Tab-separated table of C-alpha atoms and ligand atoms in Angstrom:
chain	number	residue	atom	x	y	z
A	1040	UNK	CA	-2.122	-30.011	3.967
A	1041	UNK	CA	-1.887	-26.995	5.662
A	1042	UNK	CA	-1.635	-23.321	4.462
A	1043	UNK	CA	-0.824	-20.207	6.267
A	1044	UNK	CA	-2.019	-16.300	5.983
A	1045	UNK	CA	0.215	-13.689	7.593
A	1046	UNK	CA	-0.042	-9.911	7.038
A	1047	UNK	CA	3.654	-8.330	7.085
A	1048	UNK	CA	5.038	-4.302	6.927
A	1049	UNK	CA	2.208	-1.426	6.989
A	1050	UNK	CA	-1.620	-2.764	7.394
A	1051	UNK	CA	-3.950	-2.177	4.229
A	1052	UNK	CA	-7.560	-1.793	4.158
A	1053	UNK	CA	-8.542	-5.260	2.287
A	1054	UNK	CA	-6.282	-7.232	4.659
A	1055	UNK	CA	-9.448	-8.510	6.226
A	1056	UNK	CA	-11.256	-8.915	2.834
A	1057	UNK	CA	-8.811	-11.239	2.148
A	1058	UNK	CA	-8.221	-12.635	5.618
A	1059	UNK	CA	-11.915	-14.114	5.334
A	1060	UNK	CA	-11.808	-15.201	1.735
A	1061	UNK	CA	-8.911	-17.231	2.851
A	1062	UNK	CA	-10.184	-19.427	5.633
A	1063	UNK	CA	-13.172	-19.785	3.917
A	1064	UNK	CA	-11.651	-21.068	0.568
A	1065	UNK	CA	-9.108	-22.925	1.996
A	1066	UNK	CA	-11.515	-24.805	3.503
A	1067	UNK	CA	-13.715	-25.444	0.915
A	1068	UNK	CA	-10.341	-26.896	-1.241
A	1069	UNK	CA	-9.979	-29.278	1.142
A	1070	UNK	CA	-7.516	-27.779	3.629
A	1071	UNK	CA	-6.366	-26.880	7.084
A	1072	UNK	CA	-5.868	-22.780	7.060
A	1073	UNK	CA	-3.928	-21.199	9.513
A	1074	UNK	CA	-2.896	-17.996	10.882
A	1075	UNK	CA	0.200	-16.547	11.574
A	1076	UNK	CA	-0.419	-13.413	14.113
A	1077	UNK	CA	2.271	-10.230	14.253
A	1078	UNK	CA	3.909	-10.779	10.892
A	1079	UNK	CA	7.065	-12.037	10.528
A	1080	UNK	CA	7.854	-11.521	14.066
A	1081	UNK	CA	4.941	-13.384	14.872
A	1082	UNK	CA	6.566	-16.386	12.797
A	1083	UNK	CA	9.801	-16.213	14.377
A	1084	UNK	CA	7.679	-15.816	18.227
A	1085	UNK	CA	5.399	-19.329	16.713
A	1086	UNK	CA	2.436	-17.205	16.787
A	1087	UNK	CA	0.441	-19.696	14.984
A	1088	UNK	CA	-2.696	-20.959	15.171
A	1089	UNK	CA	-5.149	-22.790	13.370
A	1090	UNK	CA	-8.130	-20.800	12.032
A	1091	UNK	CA	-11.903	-21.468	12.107
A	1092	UNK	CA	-14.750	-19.999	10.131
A	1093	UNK	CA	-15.563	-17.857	13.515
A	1094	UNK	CA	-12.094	-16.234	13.448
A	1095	UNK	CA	-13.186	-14.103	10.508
A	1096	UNK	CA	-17.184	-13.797	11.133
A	1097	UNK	CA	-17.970	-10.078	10.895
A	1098	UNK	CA	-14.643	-9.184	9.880
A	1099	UNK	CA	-15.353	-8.212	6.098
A	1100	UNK	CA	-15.917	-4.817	6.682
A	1101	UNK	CA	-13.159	-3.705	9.357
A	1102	UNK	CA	-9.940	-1.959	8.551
A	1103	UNK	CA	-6.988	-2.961	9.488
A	1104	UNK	CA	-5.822	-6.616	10.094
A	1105	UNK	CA	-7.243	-8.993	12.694
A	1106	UNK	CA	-3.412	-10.907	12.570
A	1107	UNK	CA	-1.688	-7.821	13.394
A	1108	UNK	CA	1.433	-7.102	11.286
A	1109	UNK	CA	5.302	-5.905	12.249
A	1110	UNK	CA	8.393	-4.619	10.585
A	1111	UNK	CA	10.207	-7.416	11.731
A	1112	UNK	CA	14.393	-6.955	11.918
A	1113	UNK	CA	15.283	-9.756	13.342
A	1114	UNK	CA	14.250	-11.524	10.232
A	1115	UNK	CA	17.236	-10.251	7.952
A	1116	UNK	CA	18.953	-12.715	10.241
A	1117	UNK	CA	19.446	-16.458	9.152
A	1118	UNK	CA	19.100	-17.680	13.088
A	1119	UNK	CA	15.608	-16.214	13.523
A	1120	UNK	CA	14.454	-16.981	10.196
A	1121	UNK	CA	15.319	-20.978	10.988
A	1122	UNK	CA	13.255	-20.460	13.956
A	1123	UNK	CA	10.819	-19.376	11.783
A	1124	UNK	CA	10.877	-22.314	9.830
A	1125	UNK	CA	11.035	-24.523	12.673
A	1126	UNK	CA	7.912	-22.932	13.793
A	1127	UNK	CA	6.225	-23.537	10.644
A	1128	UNK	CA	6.903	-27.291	10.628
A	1129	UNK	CA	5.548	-27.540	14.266
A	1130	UNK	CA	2.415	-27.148	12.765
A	1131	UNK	CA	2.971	-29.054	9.194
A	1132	UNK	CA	2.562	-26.074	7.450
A	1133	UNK	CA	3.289	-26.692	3.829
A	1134	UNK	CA	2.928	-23.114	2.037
A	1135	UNK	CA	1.820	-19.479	2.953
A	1136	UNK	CA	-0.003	-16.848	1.993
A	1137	UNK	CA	1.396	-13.383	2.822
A	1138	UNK	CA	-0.367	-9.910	2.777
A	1139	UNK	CA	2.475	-7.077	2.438
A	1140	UNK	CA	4.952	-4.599	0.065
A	1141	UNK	CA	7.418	-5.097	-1.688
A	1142	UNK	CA	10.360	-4.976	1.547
A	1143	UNK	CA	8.248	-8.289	3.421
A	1144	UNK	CA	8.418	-10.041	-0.339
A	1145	UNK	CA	12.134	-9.424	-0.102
A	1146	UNK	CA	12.306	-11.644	2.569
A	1147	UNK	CA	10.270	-14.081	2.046
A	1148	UNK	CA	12.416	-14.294	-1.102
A	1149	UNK	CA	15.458	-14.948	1.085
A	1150	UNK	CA	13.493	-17.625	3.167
A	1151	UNK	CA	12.248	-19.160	0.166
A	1152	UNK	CA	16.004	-19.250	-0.746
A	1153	UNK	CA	16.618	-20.547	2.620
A	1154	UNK	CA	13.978	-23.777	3.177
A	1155	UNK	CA	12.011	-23.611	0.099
A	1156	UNK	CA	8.749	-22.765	1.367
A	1157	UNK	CA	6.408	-21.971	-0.914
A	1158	UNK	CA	4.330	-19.057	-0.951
A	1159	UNK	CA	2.172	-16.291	-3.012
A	1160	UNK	CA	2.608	-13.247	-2.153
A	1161	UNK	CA	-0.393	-10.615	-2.584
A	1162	UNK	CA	0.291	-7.138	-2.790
A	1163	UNK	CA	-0.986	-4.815	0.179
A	1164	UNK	CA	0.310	-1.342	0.705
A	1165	UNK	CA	-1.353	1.943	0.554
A	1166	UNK	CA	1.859	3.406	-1.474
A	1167	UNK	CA	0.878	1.209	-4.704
A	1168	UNK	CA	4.567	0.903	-5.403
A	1169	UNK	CA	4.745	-2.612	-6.146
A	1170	UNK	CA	6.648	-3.634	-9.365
A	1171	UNK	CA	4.638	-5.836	-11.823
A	1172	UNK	CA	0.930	-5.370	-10.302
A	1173	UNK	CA	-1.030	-1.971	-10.846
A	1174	UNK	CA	-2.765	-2.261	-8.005
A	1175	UNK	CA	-1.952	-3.203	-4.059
A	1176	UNK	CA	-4.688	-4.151	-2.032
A	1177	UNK	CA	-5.860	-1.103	0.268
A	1178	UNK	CA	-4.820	1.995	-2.419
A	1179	UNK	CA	-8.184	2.430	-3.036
A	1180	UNK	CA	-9.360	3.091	0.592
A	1181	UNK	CA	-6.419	4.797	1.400
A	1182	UNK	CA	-7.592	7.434	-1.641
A	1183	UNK	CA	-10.769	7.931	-0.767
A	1184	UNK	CA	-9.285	8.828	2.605
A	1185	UNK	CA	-7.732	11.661	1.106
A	1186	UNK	CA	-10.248	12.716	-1.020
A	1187	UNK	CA	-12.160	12.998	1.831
A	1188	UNK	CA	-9.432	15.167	3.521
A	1189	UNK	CA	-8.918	16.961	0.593
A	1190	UNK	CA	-12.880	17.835	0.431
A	1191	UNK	CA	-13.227	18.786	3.892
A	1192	UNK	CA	-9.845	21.263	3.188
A	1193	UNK	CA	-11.116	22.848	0.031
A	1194	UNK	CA	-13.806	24.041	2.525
A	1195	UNK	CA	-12.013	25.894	4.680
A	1196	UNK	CA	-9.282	26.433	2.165
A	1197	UNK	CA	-11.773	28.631	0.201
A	1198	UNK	CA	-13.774	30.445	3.201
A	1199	UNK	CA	-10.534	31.904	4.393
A	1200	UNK	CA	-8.116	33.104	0.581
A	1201	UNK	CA	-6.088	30.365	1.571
A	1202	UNK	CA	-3.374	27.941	0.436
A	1203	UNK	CA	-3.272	24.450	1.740
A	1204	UNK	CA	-0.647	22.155	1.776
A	1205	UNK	CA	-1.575	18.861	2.189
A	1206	UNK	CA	1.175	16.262	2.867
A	1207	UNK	CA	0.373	12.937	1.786
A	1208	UNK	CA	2.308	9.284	2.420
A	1209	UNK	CA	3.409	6.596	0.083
A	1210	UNK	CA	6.622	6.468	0.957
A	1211	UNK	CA	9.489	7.052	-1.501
A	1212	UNK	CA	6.266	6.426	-4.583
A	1213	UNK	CA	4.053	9.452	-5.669
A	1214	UNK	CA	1.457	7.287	-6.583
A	1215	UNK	CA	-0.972	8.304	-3.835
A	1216	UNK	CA	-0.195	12.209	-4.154
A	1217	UNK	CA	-0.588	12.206	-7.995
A	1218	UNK	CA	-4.269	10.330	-8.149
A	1219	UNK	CA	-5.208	12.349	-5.597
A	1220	UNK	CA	-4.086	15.958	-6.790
A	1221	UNK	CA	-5.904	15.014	-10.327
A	1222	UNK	CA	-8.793	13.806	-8.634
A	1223	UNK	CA	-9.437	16.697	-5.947
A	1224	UNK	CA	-8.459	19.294	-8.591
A	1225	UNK	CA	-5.494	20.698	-7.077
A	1226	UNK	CA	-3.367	23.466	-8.396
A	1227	UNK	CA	-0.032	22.011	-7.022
A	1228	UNK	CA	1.164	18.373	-7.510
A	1229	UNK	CA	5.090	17.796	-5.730
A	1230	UNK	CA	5.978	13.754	-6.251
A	1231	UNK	CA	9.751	12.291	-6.442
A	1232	UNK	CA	8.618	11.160	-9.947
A	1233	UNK	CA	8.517	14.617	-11.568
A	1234	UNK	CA	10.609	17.749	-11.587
A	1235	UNK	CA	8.694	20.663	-9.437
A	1236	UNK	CA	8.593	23.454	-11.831
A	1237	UNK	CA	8.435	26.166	-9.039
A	1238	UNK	CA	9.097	29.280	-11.086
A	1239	UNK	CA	6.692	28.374	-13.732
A	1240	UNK	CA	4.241	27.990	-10.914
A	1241	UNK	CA	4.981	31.379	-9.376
A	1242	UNK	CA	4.169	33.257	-12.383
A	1243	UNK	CA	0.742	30.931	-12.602
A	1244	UNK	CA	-0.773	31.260	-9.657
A	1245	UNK	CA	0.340	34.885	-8.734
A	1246	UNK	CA	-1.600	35.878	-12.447
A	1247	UNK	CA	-4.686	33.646	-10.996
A	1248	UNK	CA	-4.578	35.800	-7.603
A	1249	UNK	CA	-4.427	38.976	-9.235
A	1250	UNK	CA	-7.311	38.012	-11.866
A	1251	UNK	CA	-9.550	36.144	-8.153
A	1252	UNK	CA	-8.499	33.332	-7.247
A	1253	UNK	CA	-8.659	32.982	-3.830
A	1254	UNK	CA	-7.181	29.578	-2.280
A	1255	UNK	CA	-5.168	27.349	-3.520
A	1256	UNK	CA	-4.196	23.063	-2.436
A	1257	UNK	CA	-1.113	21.768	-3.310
A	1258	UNK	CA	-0.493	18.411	-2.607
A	1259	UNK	CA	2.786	16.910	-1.767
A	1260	UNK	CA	3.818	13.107	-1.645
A	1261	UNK	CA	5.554	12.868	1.652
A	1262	UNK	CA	8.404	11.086	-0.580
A	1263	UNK	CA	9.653	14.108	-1.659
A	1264	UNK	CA	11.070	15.745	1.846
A	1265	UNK	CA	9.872	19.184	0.436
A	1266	UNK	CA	6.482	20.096	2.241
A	1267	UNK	CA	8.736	22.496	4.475
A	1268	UNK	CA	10.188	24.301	1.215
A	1269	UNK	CA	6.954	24.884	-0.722
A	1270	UNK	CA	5.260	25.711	2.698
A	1271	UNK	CA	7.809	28.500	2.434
A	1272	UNK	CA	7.392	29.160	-1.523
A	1273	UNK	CA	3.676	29.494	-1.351
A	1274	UNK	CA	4.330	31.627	1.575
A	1275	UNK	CA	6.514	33.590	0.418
A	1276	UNK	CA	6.998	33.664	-3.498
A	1277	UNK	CA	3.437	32.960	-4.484
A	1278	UNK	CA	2.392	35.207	-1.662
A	1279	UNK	CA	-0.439	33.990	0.089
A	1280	UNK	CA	-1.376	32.939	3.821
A	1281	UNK	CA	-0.146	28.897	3.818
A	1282	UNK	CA	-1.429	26.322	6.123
A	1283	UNK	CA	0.179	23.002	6.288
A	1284	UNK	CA	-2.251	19.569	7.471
A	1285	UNK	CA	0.345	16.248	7.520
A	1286	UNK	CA	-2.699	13.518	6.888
A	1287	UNK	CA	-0.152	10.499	8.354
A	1288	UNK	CA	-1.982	7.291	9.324
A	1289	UNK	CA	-5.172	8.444	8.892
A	1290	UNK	CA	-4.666	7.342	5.199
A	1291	UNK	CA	-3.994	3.427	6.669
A	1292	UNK	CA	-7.440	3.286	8.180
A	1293	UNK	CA	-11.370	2.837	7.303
A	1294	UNK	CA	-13.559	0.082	6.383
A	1295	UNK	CA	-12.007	-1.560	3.159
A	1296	UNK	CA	-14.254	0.259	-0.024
A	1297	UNK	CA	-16.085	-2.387	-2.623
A	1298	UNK	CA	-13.164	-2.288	-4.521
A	1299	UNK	CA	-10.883	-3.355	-1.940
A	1300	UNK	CA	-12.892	-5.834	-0.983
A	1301	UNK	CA	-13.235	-7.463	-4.473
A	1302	UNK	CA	-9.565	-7.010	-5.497
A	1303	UNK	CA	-8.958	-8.736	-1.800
A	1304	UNK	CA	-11.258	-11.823	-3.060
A	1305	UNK	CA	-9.497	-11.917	-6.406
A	1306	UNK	CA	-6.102	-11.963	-4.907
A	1307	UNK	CA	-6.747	-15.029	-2.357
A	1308	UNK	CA	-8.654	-16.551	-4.753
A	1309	UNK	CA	-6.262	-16.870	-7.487
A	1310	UNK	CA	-3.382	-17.684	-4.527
A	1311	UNK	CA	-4.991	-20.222	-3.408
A	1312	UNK	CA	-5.852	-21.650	-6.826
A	1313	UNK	CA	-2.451	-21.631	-7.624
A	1314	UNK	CA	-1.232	-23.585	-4.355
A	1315	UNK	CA	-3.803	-26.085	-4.178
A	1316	UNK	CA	-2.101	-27.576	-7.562
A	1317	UNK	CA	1.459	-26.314	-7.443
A	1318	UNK	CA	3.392	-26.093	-4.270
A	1319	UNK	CA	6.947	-25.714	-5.261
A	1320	UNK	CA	6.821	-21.899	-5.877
A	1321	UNK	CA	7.825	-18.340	-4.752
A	1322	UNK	CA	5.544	-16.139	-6.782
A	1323	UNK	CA	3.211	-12.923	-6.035
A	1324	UNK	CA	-0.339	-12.138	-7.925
A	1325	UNK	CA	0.017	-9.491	-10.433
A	1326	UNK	CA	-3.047	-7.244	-11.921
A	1327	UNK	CA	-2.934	-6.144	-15.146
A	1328	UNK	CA	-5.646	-4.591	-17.204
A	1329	UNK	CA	-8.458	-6.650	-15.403
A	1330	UNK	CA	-6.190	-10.115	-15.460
A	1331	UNK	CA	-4.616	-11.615	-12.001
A	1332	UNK	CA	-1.529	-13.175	-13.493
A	1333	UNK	CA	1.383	-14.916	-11.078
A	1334	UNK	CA	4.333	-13.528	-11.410
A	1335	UNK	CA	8.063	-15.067	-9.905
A	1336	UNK	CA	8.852	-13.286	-7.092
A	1337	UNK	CA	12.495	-12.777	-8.451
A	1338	UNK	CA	11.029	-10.863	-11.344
A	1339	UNK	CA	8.822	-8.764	-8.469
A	1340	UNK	CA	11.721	-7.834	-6.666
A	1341	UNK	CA	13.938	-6.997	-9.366
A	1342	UNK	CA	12.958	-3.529	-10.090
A	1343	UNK	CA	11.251	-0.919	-8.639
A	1344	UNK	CA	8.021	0.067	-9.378
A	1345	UNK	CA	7.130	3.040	-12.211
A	1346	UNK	CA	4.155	5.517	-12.420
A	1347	UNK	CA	2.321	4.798	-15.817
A	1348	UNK	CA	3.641	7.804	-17.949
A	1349	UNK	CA	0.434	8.446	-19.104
A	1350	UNK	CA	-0.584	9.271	-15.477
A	1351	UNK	CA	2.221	11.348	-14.980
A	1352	UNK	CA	1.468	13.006	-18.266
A	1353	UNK	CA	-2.047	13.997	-16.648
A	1354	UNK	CA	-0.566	15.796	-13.960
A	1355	UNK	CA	-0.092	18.642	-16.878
A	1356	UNK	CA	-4.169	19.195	-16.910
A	1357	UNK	CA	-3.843	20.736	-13.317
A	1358	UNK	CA	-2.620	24.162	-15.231
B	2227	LIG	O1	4.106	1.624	3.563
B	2227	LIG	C1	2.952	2.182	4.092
B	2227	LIG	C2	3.285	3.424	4.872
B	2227	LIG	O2	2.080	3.931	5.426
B	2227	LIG	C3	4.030	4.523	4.110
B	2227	LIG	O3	3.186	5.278	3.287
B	2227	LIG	C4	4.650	5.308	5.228
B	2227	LIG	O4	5.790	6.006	4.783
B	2227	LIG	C5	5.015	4.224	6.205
B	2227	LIG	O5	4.163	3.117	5.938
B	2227	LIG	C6	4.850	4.596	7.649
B	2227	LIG	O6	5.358	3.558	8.394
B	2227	LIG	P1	5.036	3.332	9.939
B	2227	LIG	O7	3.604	2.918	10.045
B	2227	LIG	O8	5.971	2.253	10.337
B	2227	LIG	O9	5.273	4.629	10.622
């Protein structure tokens, strides 16, 4: 029997975590692992090959993914996702593994639908917006990224009585912006998920400059299509010299932190688990509160995902 890995839609730190744990456990249940390279394009291309415990020697620690990934469009297409498939049974390959967000579980919903391949999904994205899993593989490393940012801005921020605003990704999710505006101790917070209370802020922080404060960071999920607009209000209303620092894909890199690396084995492990004795399914690995649960991919796709109110309820502590 044969099972293959693929990585699909924005790399995650953890992908090769998980890349590793996968050849190496696949083997030890008894089966032929195999790699699909560049995604989903890859699969339509027959990128496929079959992988060896030196494929993934040294690899733990790198960011990244050593099978490359795409945004594949050609795949919303029933021709190139039969050559896909065709592809797939070249090689007897009987059920996959696949690294990616919620838009590559989409379709491998629709291929599922298609030829009834089996596969587990596990979640890896940096934007944590996954329904029915709190975590993605690669969220962690992408926030310590920013922290890191964020640290290295507070220092000039502060030699200079300035404001910073730091743009960061997670595409239409605040997720990323939110943990990381508690967790730096910014003043400003701007995510889709909550209003932007910008004359309440005004009065705030022009009372904290008059009574010595001297910089300020405000952090804004990129989501929100508003850096340019509170550039202007810190600017202008709050009154202070504004700088502006877009992080971009900086936040997709770095070595994959312990708990990447863990969640990564944790993920494959409990994939794989759930292959080697049930083959007929389309399902992704959930975590919730310390348990890795499968969870139908239907049910996955169905809704977006939600901030935990009590997270968003934190954001109020920033006053
Ligand atoms: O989904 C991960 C992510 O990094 C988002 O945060 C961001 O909006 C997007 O991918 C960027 O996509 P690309 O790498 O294709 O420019």
């Amino acid at each position: 029997m044969a099972i293959a890995i693929m990585c699909s839609g924005g790399d995650a730190a953890g992908m090769n975590p998980a890349i590793k744990k996968f050849v190496d456990y696949v083997f030890k249940i008894g089966q032929e692992p195999y790699f699909i390279y560049d995604g989903l394009e890859g699969m339509i291309e027959g990128k496929i090959e079959r992988a060896t415990h030196e494929d993934v020697a040294g690899i733990v620690h790198l960011g990244g993914t050593i099978l490359r990934s795409s945004r594949s469009k050609r795949f919303f297409e029933f021709e190139f996702r039969k050559k896909a498939f065709e592809n797939l049974e070249k090689h007897n390959i009987d059920s996959l593994v696949v690294l990616g967000g919620d838009g590559s579980f989409r379709a491998m919903h629709q291929f599922y639908k298609d030829f009834s391949v089996p596969f587990v999904g596990i979640p890896a994205t940096i934007d944590n917006d996954i329904n029915a899993t709190q975590y993605c593989l690669g969220v962690d490393t992408a926030l310590n990224v920013i922290r890191d940012a964020l640290d290295k801005i507070r220092d000039t921020a502060s030699s200079f009585n300035r404001a910073f605003l730091v743009e960061v990704m997670g595409r239409d999710c605040g997720y990323l912006a939110l943990m990381s505006a508690i967790t730096s101790g910014a003043e400003i917070c701007v995510i889709p998920e909550m209003e932007f209370k910008k004359q309440e802020h005004t009065a705030r922080l022009r009372h904290e400059i008059k009574e010595g404060r001297r910089y300020i960071l405000a952090v804004v999920s990129e989501g929100t299509k508003r850096s340019r607009e509170v550039f202007d209000w810190l600017q202008d209303d709050v009154g202070i010299e504004t700088r502006i620092s877009i992080l971009g894909h900086i936040q997709r890199g770095g070595n994959p932190t312990v708990q990447d690396r863990m969640m990564a084995y944790e993920f494959v492990i409990t994939a794989l688990n759930h292959l080697s004795v049930k083959k007929e399914s389309a399902v992704m690995v959930g975590y919730k509160d310390g348990d890795f649960k499968l969870v139908d991919i239907e049910e996955v796709v169905s809704k977006p995902y939600e901030i935990p109110q009590k997270l968003l309820d934190d954001i109020k502590y920033l006053d």
